[in-house]
Short mmCIF file of C-alpha atoms in Angstrom, two decimals:
data_model
loop_
_atom_site.label_atom_id
_atom_site.label_comp_id
_atom_site.label_asym_id
_atom_site.label_seq_id
_atom_site.Cartn_x
_atom_site.Cartn_y
_atom_site.Cartn_z
CA MET A 53 -3.65 -20.16 45.90
CA SER A 54 -6.63 -20.18 43.86
CA ALA A 55 -8.63 -21.99 41.18
CA SER A 56 -10.59 -21.19 37.94
CA ASP A 57 -14.07 -22.56 38.04
CA ARG A 58 -13.46 -23.89 34.41
CA PRO A 59 -12.08 -27.79 34.94
CA SER A 60 -12.24 -28.68 31.15
CA ALA A 61 -9.36 -26.12 30.32
CA ARG A 62 -5.89 -26.64 30.36
CA PRO A 63 -4.59 -26.55 34.03
CA VAL A 64 -1.88 -23.97 34.59
CA ALA A 65 0.38 -22.65 37.49
CA LEU A 66 1.12 -19.14 37.99
CA LEU A 67 4.73 -18.77 39.91
CA ALA A 68 4.95 -15.22 40.82
CA ARG A 69 5.74 -13.12 43.79
CA PRO A 70 2.59 -10.87 44.83
CA GLY A 71 1.97 -7.47 42.95
CA VAL A 72 0.66 -6.39 39.73
CA ALA A 73 2.76 -8.38 37.45
CA ARG A 74 1.10 -11.41 39.02
CA GLU A 75 -2.26 -9.92 38.86
CA ARG A 76 -1.91 -9.04 34.93
CA LEU A 77 -0.80 -12.48 34.24
CA ARG A 78 -3.78 -14.16 36.15
CA GLU A 79 -5.95 -12.02 33.88
CA ALA A 80 -4.46 -13.21 30.90
CA VAL A 81 -4.29 -16.57 32.15
CA LEU A 82 -8.19 -16.79 32.59
CA ALA A 83 -8.93 -14.20 29.62
CA ALA A 84 -7.17 -17.02 27.17
CA GLY A 85 -8.79 -19.73 28.67
CA GLY A 86 -6.54 -21.42 30.81
CA ALA A 87 -7.42 -23.43 34.17
CA LEU A 88 -5.45 -21.61 37.14
CA VAL A 89 -4.82 -24.53 39.30
CA LEU A 90 -2.41 -22.68 41.32
CA GLU A 91 -1.04 -19.27 42.02
CA GLU A 92 1.92 -18.80 44.28
CA ASP A 93 5.29 -17.36 44.99
CA PRO A 94 7.90 -19.57 44.12
CA GLY A 95 9.83 -18.71 47.76
CA ALA A 96 6.98 -19.95 49.44
CA LEU A 97 6.07 -23.22 47.56
CA ASP A 98 6.74 -26.75 48.41
CA PRO A 99 7.86 -29.12 45.51
CA ALA A 100 5.40 -31.45 46.39
CA VAL A 101 2.65 -29.52 46.39
CA LEU A 102 3.16 -28.48 42.41
CA GLN A 103 3.66 -32.04 41.60
CA ALA A 104 0.28 -33.31 43.07
CA LEU A 105 -1.54 -30.51 41.27
CA GLY A 106 -0.47 -31.76 37.72
CA PRO A 107 -0.60 -28.76 35.95
CA THR A 108 0.59 -29.27 32.36
CA MET A 109 1.93 -25.43 31.91
CA VAL A 110 3.88 -23.49 34.53
CA LEU A 111 3.82 -19.55 33.98
CA VAL A 112 7.10 -18.38 35.73
CA ALA A 113 7.31 -14.03 36.37
CA LEU A 114 11.00 -14.24 36.47
CA GLU A 115 12.54 -11.67 39.12
CA PRO A 116 16.53 -11.60 40.26
CA ALA A 117 15.04 -11.96 43.81
CA LEU A 118 13.51 -15.47 42.43
CA GLU A 119 16.82 -17.28 41.47
CA ASP A 120 17.48 -19.18 44.41
CA ALA A 121 13.89 -20.16 44.61
CA LEU A 122 13.89 -21.42 41.20
CA GLU A 123 16.90 -23.38 41.55
CA ARG A 124 14.99 -25.34 44.58
CA LEU A 125 12.21 -25.98 42.45
CA ALA A 126 14.31 -26.93 39.14
CA PRO A 127 13.39 -30.89 39.68
CA ALA A 128 9.78 -30.14 39.79
CA LEU A 129 9.92 -28.00 36.93
CA GLU A 130 11.72 -30.50 34.57
CA GLY A 131 8.98 -32.92 34.46
CA PRO A 132 8.60 -34.35 30.95
CA GLN A 133 4.99 -33.23 30.74
CA LEU A 134 5.34 -29.77 31.86
CA GLU A 135 5.69 -26.93 29.04
CA LEU A 136 7.52 -23.61 30.95
CA MET A 137 6.77 -20.36 29.95
CA PHE A 138 8.82 -17.32 31.44
CA GLU A 139 8.16 -13.86 31.16
CA GLU A 140 9.86 -10.58 32.51
CA ALA A 141 7.61 -9.29 35.77
CA GLU A 142 8.65 -5.90 35.09
CA LEU A 143 7.36 -5.81 31.46
CA ALA A 144 4.16 -7.95 32.73
CA ALA A 145 3.50 -5.05 35.22
CA ARG A 146 3.68 -2.74 32.32
CA ARG A 147 1.69 -4.37 29.67
CA GLU A 148 -1.84 -3.11 29.15
CA GLY A 149 -4.43 -1.88 26.89
CA TRP A 150 -3.96 -3.25 23.16
CA ASP A 151 -0.43 -4.65 24.29
CA ALA A 152 -2.14 -6.92 27.10
CA GLN A 153 -4.53 -8.09 24.56
CA ARG A 154 -2.11 -9.02 22.00
CA TRP A 155 -0.09 -11.15 24.84
CA THR A 156 -3.40 -12.80 25.95
CA ARG A 157 -4.25 -13.81 22.31
CA HIS A 158 -0.73 -15.12 21.97
CA LEU A 159 -1.08 -17.25 25.42
CA ALA A 160 -4.52 -18.51 24.08
CA ALA A 161 -2.98 -19.91 20.88
CA LYS A 162 -0.34 -21.66 23.25
CA LEU A 163 -2.65 -23.06 25.33
CA HIS A 164 -5.06 -24.21 22.47
CA GLY A 165 -2.45 -25.32 19.90
CA HIS A 166 -3.46 -23.04 17.60
CA ASP A 167 -1.69 -20.48 15.38
CA GLN A 168 -5.02 -17.46 15.25
CA VAL A 169 -3.53 -14.59 17.07
CA LEU A 170 -5.12 -12.11 15.29
CA PRO A 171 -8.22 -10.03 17.08
CA PRO A 172 -11.91 -11.12 16.13
CA GLY A 173 -13.28 -10.44 12.93
CA GLN A 174 -10.00 -10.05 11.17
CA GLU A 175 -8.82 -13.71 10.22
CA GLU A 176 -9.01 -13.17 6.87
CA ASP A 177 -5.96 -11.15 7.29
CA ALA A 178 -3.74 -13.93 8.39
CA LEU A 179 -0.41 -14.00 6.47
CA THR A 180 -0.39 -17.32 4.37
CA LEU A 181 3.25 -18.72 5.11
CA PRO A 182 4.83 -20.75 2.12
CA GLU A 183 4.59 -24.48 2.47
CA PRO A 184 7.74 -26.66 1.85
CA GLY A 185 7.54 -29.21 -1.24
CA MET A 186 7.32 -28.91 -5.02
CA PRO A 187 4.25 -27.68 -6.64
CA GLU A 188 2.28 -30.39 -8.04
CA ARG A 189 2.87 -31.20 -11.79
CA PRO A 190 0.33 -32.21 -14.14
CA ALA A 191 0.32 -35.65 -15.58
CA GLU A 192 1.94 -35.97 -18.70
CA ARG A 193 -0.16 -37.17 -21.44
CA HIS A 194 0.39 -40.18 -24.05
CA ALA A 195 3.94 -40.27 -22.32
CA ASP A 196 4.75 -44.00 -23.48
CA ALA A 197 2.57 -43.45 -27.19
CA PRO A 198 4.82 -44.34 -29.88
CA LEU A 199 6.26 -41.69 -32.21
CA GLN A 200 3.76 -42.74 -35.12
CA PHE A 201 0.92 -41.71 -32.58
CA HIS A 202 1.82 -38.14 -32.15
CA VAL A 203 2.63 -37.52 -35.88
CA GLU A 204 -0.90 -38.20 -36.56
CA GLU A 205 -2.00 -36.13 -33.84
CA ALA A 206 -0.24 -33.20 -35.08
CA ALA A 207 -1.45 -33.39 -38.65
CA GLN A 208 -5.03 -33.67 -37.18
CA HIS A 209 -4.65 -30.18 -35.33
CA LEU A 210 -2.44 -28.80 -38.41
CA ASP A 211 -5.41 -26.07 -39.64
CA GLU A 212 -6.05 -24.93 -36.07
CA VAL A 213 -2.64 -23.85 -35.44
CA PRO A 214 -3.08 -19.99 -36.30
CA VAL A 215 -0.52 -18.20 -38.83
CA ASP A 216 1.28 -14.99 -39.52
CA THR A 217 2.59 -13.55 -42.74
CA LEU A 218 5.48 -15.53 -42.88
CA TYR A 219 3.84 -18.83 -43.57
CA ALA A 220 1.74 -18.73 -46.81
CA PRO A 221 -0.79 -21.87 -46.62
CA PRO A 222 -1.33 -24.21 -49.52
CA PRO A 223 -3.91 -23.30 -52.24
CA ALA A 224 -7.22 -24.09 -52.08
CA GLY A 225 -7.65 -27.83 -53.22
CA HIS A 226 -4.19 -28.43 -52.33
CA ASP A 227 -4.01 -32.18 -51.07
CA ARG A 228 -2.28 -32.86 -47.84
CA PRO A 229 0.59 -34.81 -47.96
CA GLU A 230 0.65 -38.18 -46.96
CA VAL A 231 1.89 -38.64 -43.35
CA LEU A 232 4.71 -41.14 -43.28
CA SER A 233 5.99 -43.21 -40.32
CA PHE A 234 9.43 -42.92 -39.19
CA GLU A 235 10.13 -46.33 -40.06
CA GLU A 236 8.77 -45.08 -44.11
CA LEU A 237 11.25 -42.20 -43.70
CA MET A 238 14.14 -44.53 -42.91
CA ALA A 239 13.06 -46.84 -46.08
CA MET A 240 13.19 -43.99 -48.43
CA ALA A 241 16.58 -42.67 -47.43
CA PRO A 242 19.45 -43.08 -49.89
CA ALA A 243 21.36 -45.82 -48.84
CA ARG A 244 24.94 -44.48 -47.20
CA ALA A 245 27.96 -45.12 -49.60
CA GLU A 246 30.80 -47.38 -48.68
CA PRO A 247 33.78 -45.26 -48.00
CA ALA A 248 36.62 -45.53 -50.41
CA PRO A 249 39.68 -47.65 -49.28
CA ALA A 250 42.44 -45.75 -47.72
CA PRO A 251 45.56 -45.37 -50.14
CA ALA A 252 48.43 -47.59 -48.79
CA VAL A 253 51.46 -46.06 -46.85
CA PRO A 254 54.94 -45.98 -48.18
CA PRO A 255 56.67 -47.98 -45.21
CA GLU A 256 59.42 -45.30 -45.61
CA LEU A 257 57.11 -42.67 -44.36
CA PRO A 258 57.04 -42.30 -40.44
CA PRO A 259 52.66 -42.47 -38.94
CA LEU A 260 53.37 -38.72 -37.69
CA ALA A 261 54.20 -37.14 -40.96
CA ASP A 262 51.77 -38.67 -42.82
CA ALA A 263 49.18 -37.79 -40.85
CA GLN A 264 50.12 -33.95 -41.43
CA ALA A 265 50.39 -35.28 -45.05
CA PRO A 266 47.59 -34.23 -47.64
CA LEU A 267 45.25 -37.56 -48.57
CA ALA A 268 46.58 -37.11 -52.50
CA ALA A 269 48.26 -34.93 -54.75
CA GLY A 270 45.64 -32.22 -55.87
CA ALA A 271 42.92 -33.42 -53.63
CA PRO A 272 41.92 -30.97 -50.91
CA SER A 273 41.63 -31.45 -47.44
CA LEU A 274 38.20 -31.73 -45.84
CA PRO A 275 36.78 -29.64 -43.45
CA GLY A 276 37.05 -30.99 -40.14
CA SER A 277 38.64 -34.04 -40.79
CA PHE A 278 41.19 -35.76 -38.56
CA HIS A 279 43.95 -35.09 -40.97
CA SER A 280 43.73 -31.42 -40.09
CA TRP A 281 44.18 -31.89 -36.34
CA SER A 282 47.39 -31.72 -34.41
CA LEU A 283 48.39 -31.51 -30.91
CA LEU A 284 51.20 -29.35 -31.23
CA GLU A 285 50.62 -25.32 -31.85
CA ASP A 286 52.58 -25.08 -34.57
CA ASP A 287 51.34 -27.59 -37.56
CA ALA A 288 54.14 -27.31 -39.59
CA TYR A 289 56.64 -28.66 -36.71
CA VAL A 290 57.27 -32.51 -36.47
CA ALA A 291 58.76 -33.15 -33.71
CA PRO A 292 61.47 -35.95 -34.82
CA ALA A 293 61.26 -39.67 -33.44
CA ALA A 294 63.74 -40.10 -30.72
CA ALA A 295 66.12 -43.38 -31.05
CA PRO A 296 65.17 -45.67 -28.40
CA ALA A 297 68.19 -45.99 -25.97
CA SER A 298 69.75 -48.85 -25.44
CA ALA A 299 69.78 -50.89 -21.83
CA GLY A 300 73.26 -49.25 -21.22
CA GLU A 301 72.29 -46.11 -22.45
CA VAL A 302 69.95 -45.41 -19.36
CA ALA A 303 71.65 -43.65 -16.43
CA GLN A 304 69.88 -42.58 -13.39
CA ALA A 305 69.89 -39.00 -12.50
CA PRO A 306 71.45 -38.65 -8.97
CA ALA A 307 69.01 -37.41 -6.28
CA ASP A 308 70.68 -34.06 -5.58
CA ALA A 309 70.41 -33.23 -9.04
CA ILE A 310 66.96 -32.46 -8.75
CA ASP A 311 66.13 -28.65 -8.46
CA THR A 312 63.43 -27.72 -5.60
CA GLY A 313 64.36 -24.16 -5.05
CA GLY A 314 60.80 -23.82 -7.18
CA PHE A 315 58.79 -25.60 -4.65
CA SER A 316 56.93 -24.26 -1.49
CA LEU A 317 54.69 -25.25 1.07
CA VAL A 318 51.07 -23.26 1.08
CA ALA A 319 49.49 -22.78 4.24
CA LEU A 320 46.09 -24.22 4.49
CA GLU A 321 43.30 -23.26 6.94
CA SER A 322 42.47 -26.46 8.80
CA ASP A 323 39.16 -27.50 9.77
CA ALA A 324 39.38 -25.95 13.28
CA GLU A 325 40.12 -22.22 11.99
CA ALA A 326 37.49 -22.35 9.49
CA ALA A 327 35.02 -23.50 11.98
CA ALA A 328 36.10 -21.03 14.45
CA GLN A 329 34.94 -18.22 11.96
CA GLY A 330 31.41 -19.41 12.05
CA ALA A 331 28.67 -18.72 14.30
CA VAL A 332 24.71 -19.53 14.98
CA LEU A 333 22.92 -16.30 15.66
CA LEU A 334 19.60 -16.40 17.60
CA LEU A 335 17.60 -12.79 17.85
CA ALA A 336 14.52 -12.98 19.86
CA GLY A 337 12.73 -10.34 21.99
CA ILE A 338 8.92 -10.37 23.20
CA GLY A 339 8.24 -14.21 23.78
CA GLY A 340 11.71 -14.97 23.18
CA PRO A 341 13.18 -16.49 26.15
CA ASP A 342 10.59 -19.60 25.79
CA ALA A 343 11.32 -19.86 22.08
CA VAL A 344 15.38 -19.85 22.87
CA ARG A 345 15.00 -22.30 25.35
CA ARG A 346 13.05 -25.01 23.35
CA LEU A 347 15.50 -24.41 20.21
CA LEU A 348 18.52 -24.72 22.49
CA SER A 349 17.13 -27.51 24.54
CA ALA A 350 17.07 -29.38 20.69
CA LEU A 351 20.74 -28.96 19.97
CA PRO A 352 22.85 -32.17 20.78
CA GLU A 353 26.00 -31.66 22.81
CA ASP A 354 28.27 -32.38 19.89
CA PHE A 355 26.87 -29.26 17.87
CA PRO A 356 30.11 -28.09 16.34
CA LEU A 357 29.51 -24.17 16.25
CA PRO A 358 29.11 -21.44 18.81
CA VAL A 359 25.53 -20.04 19.43
CA LEU A 360 25.15 -16.55 20.19
CA VAL A 361 22.25 -15.11 21.89
CA GLN A 362 21.11 -11.49 21.37
CA MET A 363 18.19 -10.36 23.12
CA ARG A 364 17.60 -6.87 24.56
CA LEU A 365 16.43 -6.98 28.25
CA ASP A 366 15.08 -4.06 30.39
CA GLY A 367 17.36 -4.03 33.20
CA GLY A 368 20.20 -5.29 31.30
CA ARG A 369 19.40 -8.71 33.74
CA TYR A 370 21.56 -11.22 31.27
CA ALA A 371 22.86 -12.93 33.86
CA ASN A 372 18.95 -14.28 34.96
CA LEU A 373 18.69 -15.31 31.38
CA VAL A 374 22.30 -17.34 31.24
CA LYS A 375 20.70 -19.13 34.59
CA GLN A 376 17.53 -20.00 33.07
CA MET A 377 19.13 -20.85 29.65
CA SER A 378 21.68 -23.45 31.79
CA ARG A 379 18.76 -25.57 33.12
CA VAL A 380 17.53 -26.63 29.77
CA ALA A 381 20.58 -26.06 27.57
CA VAL A 382 22.64 -29.60 26.71
CA LEU A 383 25.56 -27.03 25.48
CA PRO A 384 27.05 -25.03 28.19
CA VAL A 385 25.63 -21.58 28.44
CA ALA A 386 28.00 -18.28 29.33
CA LEU A 387 27.85 -14.38 29.61
CA ALA A 388 30.05 -13.13 26.36
CA GLU A 389 32.92 -10.98 27.71
CA ALA A 390 34.54 -8.54 25.98
CA GLY A 391 38.26 -10.34 24.73
CA GLN A 392 37.09 -13.78 24.89
CA ALA A 393 37.33 -16.33 22.25
CA LEU A 394 34.30 -17.61 20.61
CA GLU A 395 34.42 -21.66 20.95
CA GLY A 396 32.21 -24.27 19.19
CA GLY A 397 29.43 -26.23 21.00
CA ASN A 398 29.16 -23.35 23.43
CA VAL A 399 26.48 -20.83 23.68
CA TYR A 400 27.03 -17.10 24.73
CA VAL A 401 24.50 -14.60 26.06
CA LEU A 402 25.50 -11.47 24.46
CA GLN A 403 24.72 -8.26 26.75
CA ASP A 404 24.57 -4.74 25.86
CA GLY A 405 27.86 -3.04 24.41
CA VAL A 406 29.44 -6.66 23.43
CA GLY A 407 30.03 -7.55 20.11
CA VAL A 408 31.94 -10.03 17.43
CA ALA A 409 35.29 -9.37 15.86
CA SER A 410 37.08 -11.26 13.48
CA GLN A 411 40.69 -11.91 14.36
CA ALA A 412 43.63 -14.00 13.14
CA GLY A 413 42.92 -17.36 14.63
CA GLY A 414 38.93 -17.07 14.85
CA LEU A 415 36.40 -14.79 16.39
CA ARG A 416 36.63 -12.71 19.56
CA PHE A 417 34.01 -10.55 21.72
CA ALA A 418 34.83 -7.24 21.86
CA ASP A 419 33.66 -3.92 23.17
CA ASP A 420 31.88 -2.67 19.52
CA THR A 421 28.36 -2.64 18.70
CA ALA A 422 28.82 -2.71 15.53
CA PRO A 423 26.43 -5.68 13.97
CA VAL A 424 27.40 -9.30 14.41
CA LEU A 425 26.77 -10.61 11.03
CA GLN A 426 29.34 -8.75 9.39
CA ALA A 427 32.26 -10.74 11.60
CA LEU A 428 30.91 -14.06 10.64
CA ALA A 429 31.90 -16.32 7.69
CA VAL A 430 28.49 -16.71 5.93
CA GLU A 431 29.51 -20.37 4.56
CA ARG A 432 29.53 -21.45 8.03
CA SER A 433 27.00 -19.33 9.89
CA ALA A 434 23.58 -19.06 10.43
CA VAL A 435 20.81 -16.32 11.25
CA VAL A 436 17.72 -17.33 13.12
CA MET A 437 15.34 -14.86 14.15
CA LEU A 438 12.56 -15.90 16.88
CA SER A 439 9.56 -14.28 18.58
CA GLY A 440 10.23 -10.71 19.12
CA ALA A 441 13.30 -10.32 17.08
CA ASP A 442 13.68 -6.53 16.03
CA PRO A 443 12.09 -6.03 12.74
CA SER A 444 15.03 -3.41 11.65
CA LEU A 445 17.41 -6.19 11.15
CA VAL A 446 15.90 -8.05 8.60
CA PRO A 447 17.44 -6.42 6.01
CA ASP A 448 20.72 -7.35 7.59
CA ALA A 449 19.44 -10.70 7.51
CA LEU A 450 18.72 -10.63 3.81
CA ALA A 451 21.79 -9.58 2.95
CA PHE A 452 23.51 -12.14 4.77
CA ALA A 453 21.13 -14.57 3.13
CA GLU A 454 22.45 -12.95 -0.24
CA ARG A 455 26.07 -13.46 0.34
CA GLY A 456 25.33 -17.16 1.27
CA GLY A 457 24.50 -17.57 4.65
CA TRP A 458 21.37 -19.24 5.98
CA VAL A 459 18.48 -17.57 7.74
CA ALA A 460 15.10 -18.84 9.08
CA GLY A 461 12.54 -17.93 11.26
CA GLN A 462 10.07 -19.23 14.00
CA SER A 463 6.43 -19.71 13.35
CA GLY A 464 3.32 -21.44 14.70
CA ASP A 465 2.60 -22.00 17.94
CA GLY A 466 4.54 -19.95 20.77
CA CYS A 467 5.38 -17.39 18.25
CA TYR A 468 4.13 -14.14 20.00
CA ASP A 469 5.72 -11.51 17.83
CA PRO A 470 6.36 -12.86 14.37
CA GLU A 471 6.73 -9.49 12.73
CA ALA A 472 10.56 -10.25 11.84
CA ALA A 473 10.36 -14.00 11.29
CA SER A 474 7.45 -13.69 9.06
CA GLN A 475 8.97 -11.11 6.58
CA LEU A 476 11.85 -14.01 6.14
CA ALA A 477 9.34 -16.47 5.60
CA VAL A 478 7.56 -14.19 2.87
CA ALA A 479 10.99 -13.64 1.28
CA GLY A 480 11.07 -17.55 0.87
CA HIS A 481 13.46 -18.72 3.89
CA ALA A 482 12.82 -21.56 6.14
CA ALA A 483 10.40 -21.10 8.95
CA GLY A 484 9.11 -23.44 11.65
CA PRO A 485 9.03 -23.73 15.46
CA PRO A 486 12.09 -23.57 17.42
CA GLU A 487 12.77 -27.47 17.55
CA TYR A 488 12.20 -27.77 13.79
CA LEU A 489 14.81 -24.90 13.10
CA ALA A 490 17.17 -26.60 15.59
CA GLY A 491 17.05 -29.77 13.62
CA GLU A 492 17.95 -27.77 10.44
CA LEU A 493 20.81 -26.64 12.32
CA VAL A 494 21.94 -29.73 13.11
CA GLN A 495 21.24 -31.17 9.22
CA ARG A 496 23.09 -28.75 7.66
CA SER A 497 26.30 -30.32 9.24
CA TYR A 498 28.31 -27.11 9.65
CA GLY A 499 31.04 -29.44 11.38
#
């Protein structure tokens, strides 16, 4: 157990078994400006000691041998004041040189609450992400001025308007015409002639026939007048008026006389079937466990869609990832198995060699390496790229967005590898921390 000599720094507890990974993580915490108040093997740590020291961040080096120990420490690690970070011990042991320096810069950004992760002297190369909101619009001048004001202003600047060969300016000495107001122009307009009275309609002519007849003998029909209108495709045909039937002649048709042979019922897709075709795909990598944990912990228990977590792990220890996410997620977390049907409100961790296929009635996991995005219904699905997502998947995500799907990327504090997520932001898609992205998924109301 050791402590740093910088009490003003943020207190950090390092939980890892003795070895190279623990040494590398200790060096990273100290280089990032953290105060290492505890360094201990989780298997030998008393939860009361962790609570008594009161760290604000706990960095855990994950190994299969620590599963039981972390289960025992779960109550102490779930405190609201604690911020958890998980790192694969095997990756930490192999990290050195430029890769180790980059990880240290990301850790420093998380410890001190900023997003500067570039090497010293390269701050000007930081990627400027688009911010939400409409650009500022200039105030409209004279928005409430009367029409006469604009007419006079236009007359004052008439000589300043550039001309071309199609416009001949008035000869020199020609007086400019007087500018009249709108009211004066209306007063000069000729009075509108009163319409002539319509000729009397002989009582013996039916009204419909009269509408088809010309106005008067020898008088041409006015173009566009209502006398040329017709509700029939053949204007020459006028349906004869049917004589009204008397009350005794009205007979009601028997019910069995209605022919229903041409009727059919159309099979409509139910809401449950439609929801079964959609899913949320989370893509992550380096630094991804923490980002996935933060996003899943922000999803409510009534979230309607299945959530797929695709994150490549060295050694294929996906069962450990399931246990980690089960501790923080409200939704149930399981390992995806081939042949299993996807159910809404569940989180599935995709292991190597397991894909998703669209079948009758919904989506199922299959022994397939085809891209998952091809099986999802774009109008009810979303793709979120978190820290460490594979940049080679960006074109597939952008194509998914062009078909109508919603894509977003992680940004800000805690995004240790933002390369793929930043490309989505540059393309104009949503970006933000995992908690914000979870809120966006909920607000889109996929249910």
